[in-house]
Amino acid sequence: MHRCVLPVHGGKVFFMAIVSPSLLSADFAHLQADCRRVLEAGAEFLHFDVMDGHFVPNISFGAPVLKSISRAVCAFYDVHLMLTDPLQYVDSFAKAGASLISFHMESNSPVGETIDAIHAAGCKAGLVLKPATPAQEVFQWLNQVELVLVMSVEPGFSGQSFLPSALSKLREIRKQADQVNPGLLLEVDGGVGRATAPACCEAGANVLVAGSAVFGAQDPAAEVAFLRGL
């Protein structure tokens, strides 16, 4: 899927995108209900952040939580592994219900071997770049993955402000992907909301990870509709 530009009244331009609300911003005491609420509001993916307390400072969900919620709520689970050795955990998250598994270029796992393992487990594969990692690091792998995730904050904490430097990285990756893998999903995560989503999509993103912007909205359907560009 490539981005779709939608002209609207007043000469403004909006961009069709997939919305992937981050479960880190959900109410953990009512996780099933919150997941259903954002899906009913029009979100296409659910973003599941996995932190090990080593690769990033925090610890979040594990495979048992994904297994429980995926059994209760049918959805496309966009699983982001912030782990030192993601290869070791591919099978467990695939069996727990992951639809797509992305992992960091900066991790200790061999990139090609990890991509192959994700595909062998029946999931789509994605690569993730921290803010300081150049776009060029992912270029050789663009025709082997279904998604690239550009972090627009430092991974490990929710509620951070958007880093504008992510926009140039998105443009570089989209330009290269258009030559070798035009269907690439280009995702951005961190500080994404009404103020930043249009610029992200204009730069080439077509998947928006939005946590508090969706889960914290009084009207999630209106928020998702805005982010999707409808």
Short mmCIF file of N, CA, C and O in Angstrom, two decimals, residues 75-205:
data_model
loop_
_atom_site.label_atom_id
_atom_site.label_comp_id
_atom_site.label_asym_id
_atom_site.label_seq_id
_atom_site.Cartn_x
_atom_site.Cartn_y
_atom_site.Cartn_z
N ALA A 75 -7.86 -8.87 15.36
CA ALA A 75 -7.28 -7.66 14.80
C ALA A 75 -5.96 -7.99 14.12
O ALA A 75 -5.44 -9.10 14.25
N PHE A 76 -5.44 -7.01 13.39
CA PHE A 76 -4.10 -7.10 12.83
C PHE A 76 -3.15 -6.58 13.89
O PHE A 76 -3.16 -5.38 14.20
N TYR A 77 -2.33 -7.45 14.47
CA TYR A 77 -1.44 -7.08 15.57
C TYR A 77 -0.05 -6.73 15.03
O TYR A 77 0.68 -7.58 14.52
N ASP A 78 0.25 -5.46 15.16
CA ASP A 78 1.49 -4.84 14.69
C ASP A 78 2.46 -4.85 15.88
O ASP A 78 2.45 -3.95 16.71
N VAL A 79 3.29 -5.90 15.95
CA VAL A 79 4.12 -6.14 17.14
C VAL A 79 5.52 -5.57 16.93
O VAL A 79 6.24 -5.95 16.00
N HIS A 80 5.91 -4.67 17.82
CA HIS A 80 7.20 -3.96 17.74
C HIS A 80 8.10 -4.48 18.86
O HIS A 80 7.86 -4.21 20.03
N LEU A 81 9.12 -5.23 18.49
CA LEU A 81 10.03 -5.83 19.46
C LEU A 81 11.18 -4.88 19.77
O LEU A 81 12.07 -4.67 18.94
N MET A 82 11.17 -4.30 20.96
CA MET A 82 12.29 -3.48 21.44
C MET A 82 13.11 -4.36 22.36
O MET A 82 13.11 -4.20 23.59
N LEU A 83 13.81 -5.31 21.76
CA LEU A 83 14.51 -6.36 22.50
C LEU A 83 15.96 -6.43 22.04
O LEU A 83 16.27 -6.19 20.86
N THR A 84 16.85 -6.81 22.94
CA THR A 84 18.26 -6.97 22.59
C THR A 84 18.45 -8.09 21.59
O THR A 84 19.23 -7.98 20.65
N ASP A 85 17.72 -9.19 21.75
CA ASP A 85 17.84 -10.35 20.85
C ASP A 85 16.45 -10.77 20.35
O ASP A 85 15.89 -11.77 20.81
N PRO A 86 15.87 -10.01 19.42
CA PRO A 86 14.51 -10.32 18.96
C PRO A 86 14.37 -11.68 18.31
O PRO A 86 13.30 -12.31 18.40
N LEU A 87 15.42 -12.16 17.66
CA LEU A 87 15.34 -13.46 16.98
C LEU A 87 14.90 -14.56 17.94
O LEU A 87 14.15 -15.47 17.57
N GLN A 88 15.33 -14.47 19.17
CA GLN A 88 15.02 -15.48 20.17
C GLN A 88 13.52 -15.56 20.46
O GLN A 88 13.02 -16.58 20.94
N TYR A 89 12.78 -14.48 20.18
CA TYR A 89 11.38 -14.40 20.58
C TYR A 89 10.39 -14.40 19.41
O TYR A 89 9.19 -14.27 19.63
N VAL A 90 10.89 -14.54 18.21
CA VAL A 90 10.01 -14.49 17.03
C VAL A 90 8.91 -15.54 17.11
O VAL A 90 7.72 -15.24 16.95
N ASP A 91 9.27 -16.78 17.35
CA ASP A 91 8.27 -17.86 17.34
C ASP A 91 7.22 -17.67 18.42
O ASP A 91 6.02 -17.90 18.18
N SER A 92 7.62 -17.24 19.60
CA SER A 92 6.65 -17.11 20.69
C SER A 92 5.63 -16.01 20.39
O SER A 92 4.43 -16.17 20.66
N PHE A 93 6.07 -14.90 19.79
CA PHE A 93 5.11 -13.84 19.46
C PHE A 93 4.27 -14.20 18.24
O PHE A 93 3.09 -13.84 18.17
N ALA A 94 4.85 -14.93 17.30
CA ALA A 94 4.06 -15.39 16.16
C ALA A 94 2.95 -16.33 16.63
O ALA A 94 1.78 -16.20 16.22
N LYS A 95 3.28 -17.27 17.49
CA LYS A 95 2.28 -18.21 18.02
C LYS A 95 1.25 -17.51 18.89
O LYS A 95 0.11 -17.97 19.03
N ALA A 96 1.64 -16.39 19.50
CA ALA A 96 0.72 -15.65 20.39
C ALA A 96 -0.28 -14.81 19.62
O ALA A 96 -1.23 -14.29 20.22
N GLY A 97 -0.08 -14.64 18.30
CA GLY A 97 -1.07 -13.91 17.52
C GLY A 97 -0.56 -12.72 16.74
O GLY A 97 -1.36 -11.97 16.15
N ALA A 98 0.75 -12.51 16.67
CA ALA A 98 1.29 -11.39 15.89
C ALA A 98 0.94 -11.56 14.42
O ALA A 98 1.01 -12.65 13.86
N SER A 99 0.57 -10.46 13.79
CA SER A 99 0.35 -10.44 12.35
C SER A 99 1.60 -9.95 11.63
O SER A 99 1.95 -10.43 10.56
N LEU A 100 2.25 -8.98 12.22
CA LEU A 100 3.50 -8.41 11.71
C LEU A 100 4.45 -8.24 12.89
O LEU A 100 4.03 -7.81 13.97
N ILE A 101 5.70 -8.61 12.69
CA ILE A 101 6.70 -8.45 13.74
C ILE A 101 7.82 -7.55 13.21
O ILE A 101 8.44 -7.87 12.18
N SER A 102 8.05 -6.45 13.89
CA SER A 102 9.16 -5.56 13.51
C SER A 102 10.21 -5.58 14.62
O SER A 102 9.89 -5.74 15.79
N PHE A 103 11.46 -5.39 14.22
CA PHE A 103 12.56 -5.41 15.18
C PHE A 103 13.58 -4.35 14.80
O PHE A 103 13.61 -3.87 13.66
N HIS A 104 14.43 -4.00 15.72
CA HIS A 104 15.37 -2.90 15.53
C HIS A 104 16.63 -3.32 14.79
O HIS A 104 17.24 -4.34 15.11
N MET A 105 17.03 -2.46 13.86
CA MET A 105 18.32 -2.63 13.20
C MET A 105 19.46 -2.61 14.21
O MET A 105 20.51 -3.20 13.98
N GLU A 106 19.26 -1.91 15.32
CA GLU A 106 20.32 -1.74 16.33
C GLU A 106 20.41 -2.92 17.30
O GLU A 106 21.26 -2.91 18.20
N SER A 107 19.54 -3.91 17.16
CA SER A 107 19.57 -5.05 18.07
C SER A 107 20.75 -5.96 17.74
O SER A 107 21.47 -5.76 16.77
N ASN A 108 20.92 -7.00 18.56
CA ASN A 108 22.04 -7.93 18.37
C ASN A 108 21.74 -9.07 17.39
O ASN A 108 22.64 -9.83 17.03
N SER A 109 20.49 -9.20 16.97
CA SER A 109 20.12 -10.31 16.09
C SER A 109 20.52 -10.02 14.64
O SER A 109 20.36 -8.89 14.17
N PRO A 110 21.02 -11.03 13.90
CA PRO A 110 21.34 -10.83 12.48
C PRO A 110 20.08 -10.43 11.71
O PRO A 110 19.04 -11.09 11.82
N VAL A 111 20.20 -9.38 10.92
CA VAL A 111 19.01 -8.84 10.26
C VAL A 111 18.38 -9.85 9.30
O VAL A 111 17.18 -10.14 9.38
N GLY A 112 19.17 -10.39 8.38
CA GLY A 112 18.62 -11.32 7.40
C GLY A 112 18.01 -12.56 8.02
O GLY A 112 16.93 -13.00 7.63
N GLU A 113 18.70 -13.12 9.00
CA GLU A 113 18.21 -14.34 9.67
C GLU A 113 16.91 -14.06 10.42
O GLU A 113 15.99 -14.89 10.43
N THR A 114 16.80 -12.88 11.02
CA THR A 114 15.59 -12.54 11.77
C THR A 114 14.42 -12.30 10.82
O THR A 114 13.30 -12.75 11.09
N ILE A 115 14.66 -11.63 9.71
CA ILE A 115 13.61 -11.46 8.70
C ILE A 115 13.11 -12.81 8.23
O ILE A 115 11.90 -13.06 8.14
N ASP A 116 14.03 -13.71 7.91
CA ASP A 116 13.66 -15.05 7.44
C ASP A 116 12.84 -15.80 8.49
O ASP A 116 11.87 -16.49 8.17
N ALA A 117 13.23 -15.67 9.75
CA ALA A 117 12.52 -16.37 10.83
C ALA A 117 11.09 -15.83 10.97
O ALA A 117 10.15 -16.60 11.21
N ILE A 118 10.93 -14.53 10.83
CA ILE A 118 9.59 -13.93 10.93
C ILE A 118 8.70 -14.43 9.81
O ILE A 118 7.55 -14.83 10.03
N HIS A 119 9.23 -14.45 8.59
CA HIS A 119 8.46 -14.95 7.47
C HIS A 119 8.15 -16.44 7.62
O HIS A 119 7.03 -16.89 7.32
N ALA A 120 9.12 -17.20 8.09
CA ALA A 120 8.90 -18.64 8.28
C ALA A 120 7.83 -18.90 9.33
O ALA A 120 7.13 -19.94 9.27
N ALA A 121 7.69 -17.98 10.27
CA ALA A 121 6.67 -18.13 11.32
C ALA A 121 5.29 -17.69 10.85
O ALA A 121 4.32 -17.77 11.61
N GLY A 122 5.20 -17.23 9.60
CA GLY A 122 3.91 -16.86 9.04
C GLY A 122 3.49 -15.42 9.24
O GLY A 122 2.33 -15.07 9.03
N CYS A 123 4.45 -14.56 9.62
CA CYS A 123 4.14 -13.14 9.87
C CYS A 123 4.81 -12.26 8.82
O CYS A 123 5.78 -12.65 8.18
N LYS A 124 4.29 -11.07 8.68
CA LYS A 124 4.97 -10.05 7.89
C LYS A 124 6.11 -9.49 8.74
O LYS A 124 6.04 -9.50 9.97
N ALA A 125 7.16 -9.00 8.06
CA ALA A 125 8.36 -8.55 8.76
C ALA A 125 8.57 -7.05 8.59
O ALA A 125 8.31 -6.49 7.52
N GLY A 126 9.08 -6.44 9.65
CA GLY A 126 9.39 -5.03 9.60
C GLY A 126 10.71 -4.72 10.27
O GLY A 126 11.16 -5.46 11.16
N LEU A 127 11.34 -3.63 9.86
CA LEU A 127 12.58 -3.14 10.45
C LEU A 127 12.33 -1.79 11.08
O LEU A 127 11.56 -0.98 10.56
N VAL A 128 13.01 -1.52 12.20
CA VAL A 128 12.80 -0.29 12.96
C VAL A 128 14.13 0.46 13.07
O VAL A 128 15.18 -0.15 13.31
N LEU A 129 14.05 1.79 12.96
CA LEU A 129 15.21 2.65 13.11
C LEU A 129 15.00 3.62 14.26
O LEU A 129 13.99 4.33 14.32
N LYS A 130 15.98 3.67 15.17
CA LYS A 130 15.97 4.69 16.22
C LYS A 130 16.25 6.06 15.58
O LYS A 130 16.77 6.15 14.46
N PRO A 131 15.97 7.15 16.32
CA PRO A 131 16.19 8.48 15.75
C PRO A 131 17.60 8.73 15.24
O PRO A 131 17.79 9.44 14.24
N ALA A 132 18.62 8.18 15.89
CA ALA A 132 20.00 8.47 15.49
C ALA A 132 20.51 7.58 14.35
O ALA A 132 21.59 7.83 13.81
N THR A 133 19.75 6.56 13.99
CA THR A 133 20.19 5.63 12.95
C THR A 133 19.85 6.17 11.56
O THR A 133 18.69 6.49 11.30
N PRO A 134 20.83 6.29 10.66
CA PRO A 134 20.57 6.85 9.33
C PRO A 134 19.62 5.99 8.50
O PRO A 134 19.58 4.77 8.64
N ALA A 135 18.90 6.64 7.63
CA ALA A 135 17.96 5.95 6.75
C ALA A 135 18.66 4.89 5.91
O ALA A 135 18.10 3.82 5.63
N GLN A 136 19.88 5.18 5.49
CA GLN A 136 20.61 4.29 4.59
C GLN A 136 20.83 2.89 5.17
O GLN A 136 21.03 1.93 4.43
N GLU A 137 20.78 2.77 6.49
CA GLU A 137 21.01 1.48 7.13
C GLU A 137 19.98 0.43 6.70
O GLU A 137 20.25 -0.77 6.73
N VAL A 138 18.81 0.89 6.30
CA VAL A 138 17.73 -0.05 5.97
C VAL A 138 17.62 -0.30 4.47
O VAL A 138 16.90 -1.21 4.06
N PHE A 139 18.33 0.45 3.65
CA PHE A 139 18.12 0.41 2.21
C PHE A 139 18.30 -0.99 1.62
O PHE A 139 17.51 -1.42 0.77
N GLN A 140 19.33 -1.72 2.04
CA GLN A 140 19.60 -3.03 1.42
C GLN A 140 18.53 -4.07 1.74
O GLN A 140 18.47 -5.11 1.08
N TRP A 141 17.68 -3.77 2.73
CA TRP A 141 16.67 -4.74 3.15
C TRP A 141 15.26 -4.38 2.68
O TRP A 141 14.31 -5.13 2.96
N LEU A 142 15.11 -3.28 1.97
CA LEU A 142 13.77 -2.79 1.65
C LEU A 142 12.94 -3.76 0.81
O LEU A 142 11.72 -3.80 0.93
N ASN A 143 13.59 -4.55 -0.04
CA ASN A 143 12.83 -5.49 -0.86
C ASN A 143 12.60 -6.83 -0.17
O ASN A 143 12.06 -7.75 -0.78
N GLN A 144 12.99 -6.93 1.11
CA GLN A 144 12.80 -8.18 1.85
C GLN A 144 11.80 -8.06 3.00
O GLN A 144 11.51 -9.05 3.66
N VAL A 145 11.32 -6.86 3.25
CA VAL A 145 10.39 -6.64 4.36
C VAL A 145 9.10 -5.99 3.85
O VAL A 145 9.06 -5.44 2.75
N GLU A 146 8.07 -6.07 4.67
CA GLU A 146 6.79 -5.46 4.32
C GLU A 146 6.61 -4.08 4.94
O GLU A 146 5.73 -3.31 4.52
N LEU A 147 7.45 -3.76 5.95
CA LEU A 147 7.27 -2.50 6.68
C LEU A 147 8.61 -2.00 7.20
O LEU A 147 9.48 -2.79 7.56
N VAL A 148 8.75 -0.68 7.23
CA VAL A 148 9.84 -0.03 7.95
C VAL A 148 9.22 0.97 8.91
O VAL A 148 8.32 1.74 8.53
N LEU A 149 9.67 0.94 10.14
CA LEU A 149 9.18 1.85 11.19
C LEU A 149 10.27 2.85 11.54
O LEU A 149 11.37 2.48 11.95
N VAL A 150 9.94 4.12 11.38
CA VAL A 150 10.84 5.21 11.77
C VAL A 150 10.38 5.74 13.12
O VAL A 150 9.24 6.20 13.27
N MET A 151 11.26 5.66 14.12
CA MET A 151 10.93 6.19 15.43
C MET A 151 11.12 7.70 15.43
O MET A 151 12.19 8.21 15.09
N SER A 152 10.08 8.42 15.81
CA SER A 152 10.14 9.88 15.88
C SER A 152 10.27 10.35 17.33
O SER A 152 10.12 11.54 17.63
N VAL A 153 10.56 9.40 18.23
CA VAL A 153 10.97 9.66 19.61
C VAL A 153 11.98 8.57 19.97
O VAL A 153 12.12 7.58 19.24
N GLU A 154 12.67 8.73 21.08
CA GLU A 154 13.53 7.65 21.55
C GLU A 154 12.65 6.51 22.07
O GLU A 154 11.74 6.74 22.88
N PRO A 155 12.86 5.28 21.62
CA PRO A 155 12.00 4.18 22.04
C PRO A 155 12.12 3.88 23.53
O PRO A 155 13.17 4.05 24.13
N GLY A 156 11.00 3.46 24.10
CA GLY A 156 11.01 3.04 25.50
C GLY A 156 10.07 3.78 26.40
O GLY A 156 9.75 3.30 27.49
N PHE A 157 9.58 4.94 25.96
CA PHE A 157 8.68 5.73 26.80
C PHE A 157 7.57 6.32 25.94
O PHE A 157 7.83 6.79 24.82
N SER A 158 6.37 6.33 26.44
CA SER A 158 5.26 6.98 25.74
C SER A 158 5.18 8.44 26.16
O SER A 158 5.76 8.86 27.17
N GLY A 159 4.47 9.25 25.37
CA GLY A 159 4.21 10.63 25.73
C GLY A 159 5.31 11.62 25.39
O GLY A 159 5.28 12.77 25.83
N GLN A 160 6.31 11.20 24.59
CA GLN A 160 7.39 12.12 24.21
C GLN A 160 6.97 13.01 23.05
O GLN A 160 6.04 12.70 22.31
N SER A 161 7.69 14.11 22.87
CA SER A 161 7.41 15.04 21.77
C SER A 161 8.02 14.53 20.47
O SER A 161 9.10 13.93 20.45
N PHE A 162 7.35 14.81 19.38
CA PHE A 162 7.77 14.42 18.05
C PHE A 162 9.09 15.08 17.66
O PHE A 162 9.29 16.28 17.87
N LEU A 163 10.00 14.28 17.09
CA LEU A 163 11.29 14.80 16.60
C LEU A 163 11.18 15.10 15.11
O LEU A 163 11.03 14.17 14.30
N PRO A 164 11.26 16.36 14.71
CA PRO A 164 11.10 16.73 13.29
C PRO A 164 12.11 16.06 12.37
O PRO A 164 11.86 15.93 11.17
N SER A 165 13.26 15.65 12.89
CA SER A 165 14.27 14.99 12.05
C SER A 165 13.74 13.70 11.42
O SER A 165 14.30 13.22 10.42
N ALA A 166 12.66 13.15 11.97
CA ALA A 166 12.07 11.94 11.40
C ALA A 166 11.53 12.18 9.99
O ALA A 166 11.47 11.25 9.18
N LEU A 167 11.15 13.41 9.69
CA LEU A 167 10.53 13.70 8.40
C LEU A 167 11.51 13.49 7.25
O LEU A 167 11.15 12.91 6.22
N SER A 168 12.73 13.96 7.39
CA SER A 168 13.72 13.76 6.33
C SER A 168 14.04 12.28 6.16
O SER A 168 14.26 11.80 5.04
N LYS A 169 14.05 11.54 7.25
CA LYS A 169 14.31 10.10 7.18
C LYS A 169 13.18 9.39 6.43
O LYS A 169 13.42 8.51 5.60
N LEU A 170 11.96 9.78 6.72
CA LEU A 170 10.81 9.21 6.01
C LEU A 170 10.93 9.47 4.51
O LEU A 170 10.67 8.58 3.69
N ARG A 171 11.28 10.69 4.14
CA ARG A 171 11.40 11.03 2.72
C ARG A 171 12.47 10.19 2.04
O ARG A 171 12.27 9.71 0.91
N GLU A 172 13.61 10.01 2.70
CA GLU A 172 14.71 9.22 2.12
C GLU A 172 14.28 7.78 1.90
O GLU A 172 14.55 7.19 0.85
N ILE A 173 13.62 7.21 2.90
CA ILE A 173 13.22 5.80 2.79
C ILE A 173 12.13 5.63 1.75
O ILE A 173 12.16 4.69 0.95
N ARG A 174 11.17 6.54 1.71
CA ARG A 174 10.11 6.43 0.71
C ARG A 174 10.67 6.54 -0.69
O ARG A 174 10.28 5.79 -1.60
N LYS A 175 11.60 7.47 -0.90
CA LYS A 175 12.19 7.63 -2.23
C LYS A 175 12.89 6.35 -2.67
O LYS A 175 12.74 5.91 -3.82
N GLN A 176 13.65 5.75 -1.77
CA GLN A 176 14.35 4.51 -2.11
C GLN A 176 13.37 3.36 -2.29
O GLN A 176 13.50 2.54 -3.22
N ALA A 177 12.36 3.27 -1.41
CA ALA A 177 11.39 2.18 -1.49
C ALA A 177 10.59 2.24 -2.78
O ALA A 177 10.23 1.20 -3.35
N ASP A 178 10.30 3.43 -3.27
CA ASP A 178 9.54 3.56 -4.51
C ASP A 178 10.27 2.92 -5.68
O ASP A 178 9.64 2.53 -6.67
N GLN A 179 11.57 2.76 -5.58
CA GLN A 179 12.35 2.15 -6.65
C GLN A 179 12.41 0.62 -6.54
O GLN A 179 12.50 -0.07 -7.55
N VAL A 180 12.38 0.10 -5.30
CA VAL A 180 12.60 -1.34 -5.12
C VAL A 180 11.42 -2.08 -4.50
O VAL A 180 11.31 -3.29 -4.64
N ASN A 181 10.55 -1.36 -3.80
CA ASN A 181 9.42 -2.00 -3.12
C ASN A 181 8.31 -0.96 -2.91
O ASN A 181 8.08 -0.51 -1.79
N PRO A 182 7.61 -0.58 -4.00
CA PRO A 182 6.61 0.49 -3.91
C PRO A 182 5.48 0.20 -2.92
O PRO A 182 4.84 1.14 -2.44
N GLY A 183 5.23 -1.06 -2.62
CA GLY A 183 4.16 -1.40 -1.70
C GLY A 183 4.56 -1.37 -0.24
O GLY A 183 3.76 -1.74 0.64
N LEU A 184 5.79 -0.93 0.06
CA LEU A 184 6.28 -0.93 1.43
C LEU A 184 5.38 -0.08 2.34
O LEU A 184 5.00 1.04 2.00
N LEU A 185 5.07 -0.63 3.50
CA LEU A 185 4.41 0.14 4.54
C LEU A 185 5.49 0.92 5.29
O LEU A 185 6.46 0.33 5.78
N LEU A 186 5.33 2.23 5.36
CA LEU A 186 6.30 3.09 6.04
C LEU A 186 5.60 3.70 7.25
O LEU A 186 4.70 4.53 7.11
N GLU A 187 6.02 3.25 8.42
CA GLU A 187 5.35 3.57 9.67
C GLU A 187 6.16 4.59 10.46
O GLU A 187 7.39 4.59 10.41
N VAL A 188 5.46 5.44 11.20
CA VAL A 188 6.12 6.40 12.08
C VAL A 188 5.50 6.29 13.46
O VAL A 188 4.28 6.14 13.60
N ASP A 189 6.33 6.38 14.49
CA ASP A 189 5.87 6.14 15.86
C ASP A 189 6.53 7.14 16.80
O ASP A 189 7.76 7.20 16.89
N GLY A 190 5.69 7.91 17.51
CA GLY A 190 6.20 8.82 18.54
C GLY A 190 5.71 10.24 18.35
O GLY A 190 6.09 10.91 17.38
N GLY A 191 4.82 10.68 19.22
CA GLY A 191 4.34 12.05 19.15
C GLY A 191 3.46 12.32 17.95
O GLY A 191 3.35 13.47 17.49
N VAL A 192 2.82 11.28 17.42
CA VAL A 192 1.97 11.43 16.23
C VAL A 192 0.56 11.82 16.65
O VAL A 192 -0.07 11.15 17.45
N GLY A 193 0.06 12.90 16.10
CA GLY A 193 -1.29 13.37 16.38
C GLY A 193 -1.70 14.38 15.32
O GLY A 193 -1.10 14.46 14.25
N ARG A 194 -2.71 15.17 15.63
CA ARG A 194 -3.24 16.12 14.64
C ARG A 194 -2.19 17.10 14.14
O ARG A 194 -2.20 17.49 12.97
N ALA A 195 -1.28 17.50 15.00
CA ALA A 195 -0.29 18.51 14.62
C ALA A 195 0.82 17.96 13.74
O ALA A 195 1.45 18.71 12.99
N THR A 196 1.08 16.66 13.82
CA THR A 196 2.24 16.08 13.13
C THR A 196 1.88 15.08 12.04
O THR A 196 2.70 14.85 11.14
N ALA A 197 0.70 14.48 12.07
CA ALA A 197 0.34 13.44 11.12
C ALA A 197 0.37 13.89 9.66
O ALA A 197 0.91 13.17 8.81
N PRO A 198 -0.19 15.06 9.31
CA PRO A 198 -0.14 15.46 7.90
C PRO A 198 1.28 15.56 7.35
O PRO A 198 1.55 15.12 6.22
N ALA A 199 2.21 16.11 8.13
CA ALA A 199 3.59 16.22 7.67
C ALA A 199 4.23 14.84 7.51
O ALA A 199 5.01 14.62 6.58
N CYS A 200 3.91 13.93 8.41
CA CYS A 200 4.45 12.56 8.31
C CYS A 200 3.99 11.89 7.03
O CYS A 200 4.78 11.25 6.32
N CYS A 201 2.71 12.03 6.72
CA CYS A 201 2.18 11.40 5.51
C CYS A 201 2.72 12.06 4.26
O CYS A 201 3.02 11.40 3.27
N GLU A 202 2.86 13.37 4.30
CA GLU A 202 3.43 14.07 3.16
C GLU A 202 4.87 13.62 2.92
O GLU A 202 5.34 13.58 1.77
N ALA A 203 5.57 13.26 3.98
CA ALA A 203 6.96 12.79 3.86
C ALA A 203 7.04 11.35 3.41
O ALA A 203 8.14 10.86 3.12
N GLY A 204 5.90 10.63 3.36
CA GLY A 204 5.91 9.27 2.84
C GLY A 204 5.35 8.20 3.75
O GLY A 204 5.21 7.05 3.34
N ALA A 205 5.03 8.55 4.99
CA ALA A 205 4.48 7.54 5.91
C ALA A 205 3.07 7.16 5.48
O ALA A 205 2.29 8.01 5.02
#
